[in-house]
Coordinates of C-alpha atoms in Angstrom, one line a residue:
M1 CA 97.9 138.4 73.4
V2 CA 98.8 135.1 73.0
M3 CA 96.8 132.8 75.1
V4 CA 99.0 130.8 77.0
E5 CA 97.6 126.5 78.1
L6 CA 97.1 126.5 82.0
K7 CA 95.9 123.1 83.6
G8 CA 92.8 122.5 84.8
L9 CA 91.6 126.6 83.4
H10 CA 88.0 126.5 83.6
T11 CA 85.8 128.8 80.6
V12 CA 82.7 130.1 80.2
K13 CA 80.6 131.9 78.4
A14 CA 77.6 133.6 79.5
K15 CA 75.3 136.6 78.4
G16 CA 78.2 137.6 75.5
K17 CA 80.6 137.3 78.3
V18 CA 83.9 135.3 79.1
Y19 CA 84.5 134.2 81.9
H20 CA 87.4 131.9 83.2
Y21 CA 87.6 129.6 86.0
A22 CA 91.4 128.4 88.5
W23 CA 89.5 124.7 88.0
R24 CA 85.7 123.1 87.5
G25 CA 84.0 124.6 90.7
G26 CA 87.2 126.4 91.4
P27 CA 87.6 130.7 91.9
A28 CA 87.4 133.1 89.1
V29 CA 90.3 134.1 87.4
T30 CA 90.9 137.9 87.3
G31 CA 93.4 139.3 84.7
E32 CA 93.3 139.5 80.1
P33 CA 94.2 136.3 80.3
G34 CA 98.6 136.0 78.8
T35 CA 98.9 139.1 80.8
P36 CA 101.0 138.8 83.8
A37 CA 98.1 139.5 85.9
F38 CA 95.8 137.1 84.6
Q39 CA 99.2 134.2 85.7
A40 CA 99.6 136.0 88.5
S41 CA 95.6 135.0 89.7
Y42 CA 96.2 131.6 88.0
N43 CA 99.2 130.7 90.2
E44 CA 97.4 132.2 93.6
A45 CA 94.5 130.0 93.1
I46 CA 96.6 126.5 92.4
A47 CA 98.6 127.2 95.5
S48 CA 95.4 127.4 97.4
R49 CA 94.5 124.6 96.1
Q50 CA 97.5 123.0 97.0
A51 CA 97.5 124.1 100.4
P52 CA 94.9 122.4 102.4
D53 CA 93.6 124.0 105.3
A54 CA 95.5 123.5 108.4
T55 CA 92.0 123.7 111.4
R56 CA 90.9 120.6 108.4
F57 CA 91.7 116.9 108.5
S58 CA 92.9 117.5 105.5
G59 CA 95.8 119.3 106.4
S60 CA 96.8 116.4 109.5
V61 CA 96.7 113.9 106.1
V62 CA 98.6 116.4 104.2
R63 CA 101.1 117.1 107.6
Y64 CA 101.6 113.2 108.8
K65 CA 102.5 112.3 105.0
A66 CA 105.6 114.8 105.5
S67 CA 105.9 113.7 108.5
A68 CA 109.2 111.7 109.7
D69 CA 107.3 109.6 111.2
Y70 CA 105.7 108.5 107.4
K71 CA 109.1 108.7 106.6
K72 CA 110.2 105.8 108.4
L73 CA 108.0 103.0 107.2
A74 CA 109.1 100.6 104.8
E75 CA 108.9 101.8 100.9
S76 CA 106.4 99.5 100.9
T77 CA 104.6 100.3 103.5
R78 CA 103.6 103.7 101.8
R79 CA 103.3 102.2 98.9
N80 CA 100.1 99.8 100.3
W81 CA 99.3 103.5 103.1
G82 CA 99.4 106.1 100.2
P83 CA 95.9 104.8 98.1
W84 CA 94.3 104.8 101.8
L85 CA 95.3 108.3 102.8
D86 CA 94.1 109.0 99.7
R87 CA 90.6 107.6 100.6
I88 CA 90.5 109.2 103.9
A89 CA 91.9 112.7 102.3
D90 CA 88.7 112.1 100.1
H91 CA 86.5 111.2 102.8
F92 CA 87.8 113.2 105.7
G93 CA 89.2 115.9 104.6
A94 CA 85.9 118.6 104.9
L95 CA 85.8 117.9 108.4
S96 CA 87.4 120.2 111.2
V97 CA 90.4 118.4 113.0
R98 CA 88.4 119.2 116.4
Q99 CA 85.6 117.1 115.8
F100 CA 88.1 113.9 115.7
D101 CA 88.5 114.7 119.7
R102 CA 84.3 114.8 120.2
P103 CA 84.7 110.5 120.5
E104 CA 81.1 109.9 120.8
K105 CA 80.6 111.9 117.7
I106 CA 83.1 110.9 114.7
R107 CA 82.9 107.4 115.7
P108 CA 80.3 106.8 114.0
R109 CA 81.1 108.5 111.3
I110 CA 84.5 106.5 111.4
R111 CA 82.5 103.7 111.3
A112 CA 80.4 104.6 108.4
W113 CA 83.2 104.6 106.4
R114 CA 84.3 100.7 107.5
A115 CA 81.3 100.0 106.4
K116 CA 82.1 101.0 102.5
Y117 CA 84.5 98.6 102.7
A118 CA 82.9 95.0 104.3
E119 CA 82.4 93.5 101.7
T120 CA 86.0 92.4 102.4
P121 CA 86.9 92.8 106.0
R122 CA 90.4 92.5 105.7
A123 CA 90.6 95.9 103.7
A124 CA 88.5 97.6 105.9
D125 CA 90.9 96.6 109.2
Y126 CA 93.8 97.6 107.0
G127 CA 92.1 100.8 106.1
M128 CA 91.1 101.7 110.2
Q129 CA 94.8 101.0 110.1
V130 CA 96.1 103.7 108.5
L131 CA 93.8 106.5 109.7
S132 CA 94.3 105.8 113.5
R133 CA 97.6 106.0 112.5
V134 CA 97.4 109.3 111.5
L135 CA 95.0 110.1 114.8
S136 CA 98.2 109.1 116.2
F137 CA 100.2 111.4 114.8
E138 CA 98.0 114.5 115.4
V139 CA 97.7 113.4 119.0
D140 CA 101.1 113.1 119.4
R141 CA 101.3 116.7 118.3
G142 CA 98.4 117.8 120.3
A143 CA 96.3 118.6 118.0
I144 CA 93.6 115.7 119.7
A145 CA 93.6 114.7 123.2
S146 CA 92.4 111.3 122.3
N147 CA 92.7 108.4 119.3
P148 CA 88.8 108.0 118.6
C149 CA 89.5 104.6 116.8
E150 CA 90.7 102.9 119.7
G151 CA 87.6 100.7 120.5
I152 CA 86.1 100.0 118.0
K153 CA 86.6 96.5 116.5
Q154 CA 87.9 94.8 114.3
L155 CA 86.1 93.1 111.4
Y156 CA 88.3 90.5 110.4
A157 CA 88.1 87.8 113.2
G158 CA 90.6 85.6 111.2
S159 CA 93.5 84.2 112.5
R160 CA 97.1 84.4 110.3
S161 CA 98.4 81.9 113.7
D162 CA 97.8 78.5 112.6
I163 CA 98.0 79.2 108.3
I164 CA 101.4 78.6 107.4
W165 CA 103.4 76.1 105.6
T166 CA 103.1 71.8 106.1
D167 CA 105.5 69.9 104.2
A168 CA 102.0 68.8 102.7
D169 CA 101.5 71.9 101.3
I170 CA 104.5 72.8 99.8
A171 CA 104.3 69.3 98.1
R172 CA 101.1 69.9 96.8
I173 CA 103.0 73.3 95.1
R174 CA 105.7 71.3 93.8
P175 CA 104.5 69.8 90.6
H176 CA 103.3 72.9 89.7
C177 CA 106.6 75.7 90.2
S178 CA 109.4 75.7 88.0
I179 CA 112.7 74.5 90.0
E180 CA 113.5 78.3 90.6
V181 CA 110.0 78.9 92.1
Q182 CA 110.7 75.9 94.2
H183 CA 113.9 77.3 95.6
A184 CA 112.4 80.5 96.2
I185 CA 110.0 78.6 98.5
D186 CA 112.3 76.0 100.2
L187 CA 114.7 78.6 100.9
A188 CA 111.4 81.4 102.9
A189 CA 110.7 78.3 104.6
H190 CA 114.4 77.5 105.8
T191 CA 115.8 81.0 106.8
G192 CA 112.6 83.3 107.3
L193 CA 112.8 86.0 104.6
R194 CA 110.7 87.8 102.9
A195 CA 110.6 87.6 100.3
G196 CA 112.3 91.3 99.1
D197 CA 114.8 89.9 100.8
L198 CA 115.0 86.5 99.7
V199 CA 115.3 88.4 95.8
R200 CA 118.3 89.9 97.1
L201 CA 120.6 87.3 98.7
S202 CA 123.8 86.8 97.5
W203 CA 126.6 84.2 98.0
S204 CA 128.2 86.8 99.6
H205 CA 125.8 86.5 102.7
V206 CA 126.5 82.6 102.8
G207 CA 128.9 82.9 105.5
E208 CA 130.6 79.7 107.0
E209 CA 128.2 79.2 110.3
A210 CA 125.4 81.4 108.7
I211 CA 123.1 83.7 106.6
T212 CA 124.3 87.3 107.2
I213 CA 121.5 90.3 105.7
T214 CA 119.9 93.7 106.6
T215 CA 116.5 94.1 106.1
G216 CA 115.0 96.3 103.6
K217 CA 112.1 95.7 106.0
S218 CA 114.2 98.0 108.7
K219 CA 116.2 99.8 106.2
H220 CA 118.7 97.7 106.6
R221 CA 119.3 98.8 110.0
R222 CA 118.6 95.3 111.7
E223 CA 120.5 91.9 110.0
A224 CA 119.0 88.9 110.1
V225 CA 121.7 86.2 111.7
I226 CA 120.2 82.5 110.6
P227 CA 122.2 79.6 111.8
L228 CA 123.3 76.9 108.4
Y229 CA 122.3 74.4 110.1
D230 CA 121.5 70.8 108.3
E231 CA 117.8 71.4 106.3
L232 CA 119.7 74.9 105.5
R233 CA 122.9 74.0 104.1
A234 CA 121.5 71.1 101.8
L235 CA 119.2 73.4 100.2
L236 CA 121.9 75.5 99.2
K237 CA 124.0 73.6 97.6
R238 CA 121.2 72.4 95.3
I239 CA 120.5 75.7 94.6
P240 CA 123.5 75.7 91.6
F241 CA 125.7 79.0 90.9
K242 CA 124.6 81.0 88.4
S243 CA 124.6 84.8 89.0
P244 CA 126.1 86.5 92.8
V245 CA 123.1 86.4 94.0
I246 CA 121.4 82.7 95.0
L247 CA 117.2 82.7 92.9
T248 CA 117.6 83.1 90.0
S249 CA 114.9 82.9 87.3
S250 CA 114.8 80.7 84.3
K251 CA 116.2 83.3 81.8
G252 CA 119.7 82.3 85.3
R253 CA 118.7 86.3 86.1
P254 CA 118.1 87.8 89.5
W255 CA 114.6 87.5 90.0
V256 CA 112.4 91.0 90.8
K257 CA 110.5 91.0 93.6
D258 CA 107.2 90.8 91.6
G259 CA 108.6 88.6 89.2
L260 CA 108.1 86.2 91.8
G261 CA 105.3 87.2 93.1
S262 CA 103.1 86.9 89.6
S263 CA 104.9 83.6 88.9
F264 CA 104.4 81.7 92.9
V265 CA 100.7 83.2 92.7
K266 CA 100.2 81.0 89.2
A267 CA 101.7 78.1 90.4
K268 CA 99.4 78.4 93.4
K269 CA 96.1 79.0 91.1
E270 CA 97.0 75.4 89.6
A271 CA 97.9 74.0 93.2
W272 CA 94.5 75.1 94.1
P273 CA 92.1 75.8 92.0
E274 CA 89.6 76.4 94.1
G275 CA 91.6 78.7 96.3
E276 CA 93.8 78.5 99.1
N277 CA 94.8 81.1 101.6
L278 CA 97.5 80.4 102.2
N279 CA 100.4 83.1 100.2
F280 CA 103.9 83.4 99.6
H281 CA 104.6 85.3 103.1
D282 CA 103.5 83.2 104.7
L283 CA 106.4 80.8 104.8
R284 CA 108.4 82.6 107.9
G285 CA 106.0 81.2 110.3
T286 CA 106.8 78.1 108.5
A287 CA 110.7 78.9 109.8
A288 CA 109.2 80.3 112.7
T289 CA 107.7 77.3 114.1
K290 CA 110.9 75.5 112.3
F291 CA 112.9 76.8 114.6
Y292 CA 110.5 77.3 117.6
V293 CA 110.1 73.1 117.7
A294 CA 114.0 73.0 117.2
G295 CA 114.1 74.3 120.7
L296 CA 114.9 78.3 119.9
T297 CA 114.2 80.4 122.1
E298 CA 111.9 83.6 120.9
R299 CA 114.9 85.9 122.0
E300 CA 116.8 83.7 119.5
I301 CA 114.3 84.2 116.8
A302 CA 113.8 87.6 116.9
E303 CA 117.6 87.5 116.4
I304 CA 118.0 85.3 114.0
M305 CA 114.2 86.2 111.9
A306 CA 115.5 91.1 112.7
W307 CA 112.4 91.4 115.0
E308 CA 112.2 93.9 117.4
E309 CA 112.8 91.7 120.6
E310 CA 110.3 93.5 122.3
H311 CA 107.7 92.2 120.8
V312 CA 109.1 89.7 119.5
A313 CA 106.6 87.2 122.2
R314 CA 103.0 89.1 119.9
I315 CA 104.7 88.1 117.0
I316 CA 105.3 84.7 117.5
R317 CA 102.3 84.4 118.4
R318 CA 101.1 85.5 115.6
Y319 CA 103.1 83.0 112.6
V320 CA 103.8 80.3 115.0
G321 CA 100.6 77.7 114.4
R322 CA 99.1 77.1 118.2
G323 CA 99.7 72.9 118.1
A324 CA 103.6 73.7 117.4
A325 CA 103.4 75.9 120.3
I326 CA 101.4 73.3 122.9
K327 CA 103.4 70.4 121.2
E328 CA 106.8 72.2 122.6
R329 CA 106.0 72.5 126.0
I330 CA 104.8 69.8 126.8
R331 CA 108.3 68.9 125.3
K332 CA 109.9 70.9 128.2
L333 CA 107.5 70.1 130.6
N334 CA 108.6 66.3 129.7
E335 CA 112.1 67.4 130.2
A336 CA 111.8 69.4 133.8
R337 CA 110.1 66.0 134.7
T338 CA 112.6 63.9 134.3
R339 CA 115.5 65.6 135.3

């Protein structure tokens, strides 16, 4: 009979006999190689491996990845969370779901897992965020009573609330950028749009009074509506029309997000060879600060930047520099006194 090559099949010879296993360390495959019975035995073993025990935490991860909650996440978020979900399944998968219902027992194990990434505390906290979301999903479906991640403090003590691009920062990176990257930085600082939305921003999104564009983060369910204030109008006039899309590379073609990102990182390394804790996303904080200092309310900023209104106060605290916020409060208090 012809032996069909089966992926992962492990063959062992012992005492003159040949034994077949679905994979190294896996169950034995019965029947004569090449027969339908052998194939059926192999298929059954593979199916059992792919369908984890529902009582184990590996099953919890699988359920979460198949859930509407997970599918609702932005594509970029799912891309970032995927590797962490795999790490979580590898580390905790063999545990029973019930073990996560005993906080005093499971929390030390969770902390021990996080400690593996302690050298990069922000990454460790990110992994905890993903684990906590899976556990919250299990709470919602009634599998466990509470989320044992709650109450575990973050490792990373820093805050990006004061990390925004100042005029001096932008002036420092500008000589190291192509004019096309400069346009992207300026447009981000004036609109607050994410890189993914900036690279698809077209001239047709620019109306008489505002730029209106659905945001990728919301899966295009929300619109950012950015008023065309004088500085933004002047910036748009400086950007040449080379394509229906506003931002283009040096070749005159629309940027892709990764291409813009790599060009930006290269320029930042040249501007700050010693390193600098600024990233492209922090330009959103620059825009939010600009709007806040100009006297716009939190609700107005939420509408401009397509943020959820109920979360806007927290997000403003995160992105708007404390100094700028204090200056704005002083201005309001002074205005109230002179009325």
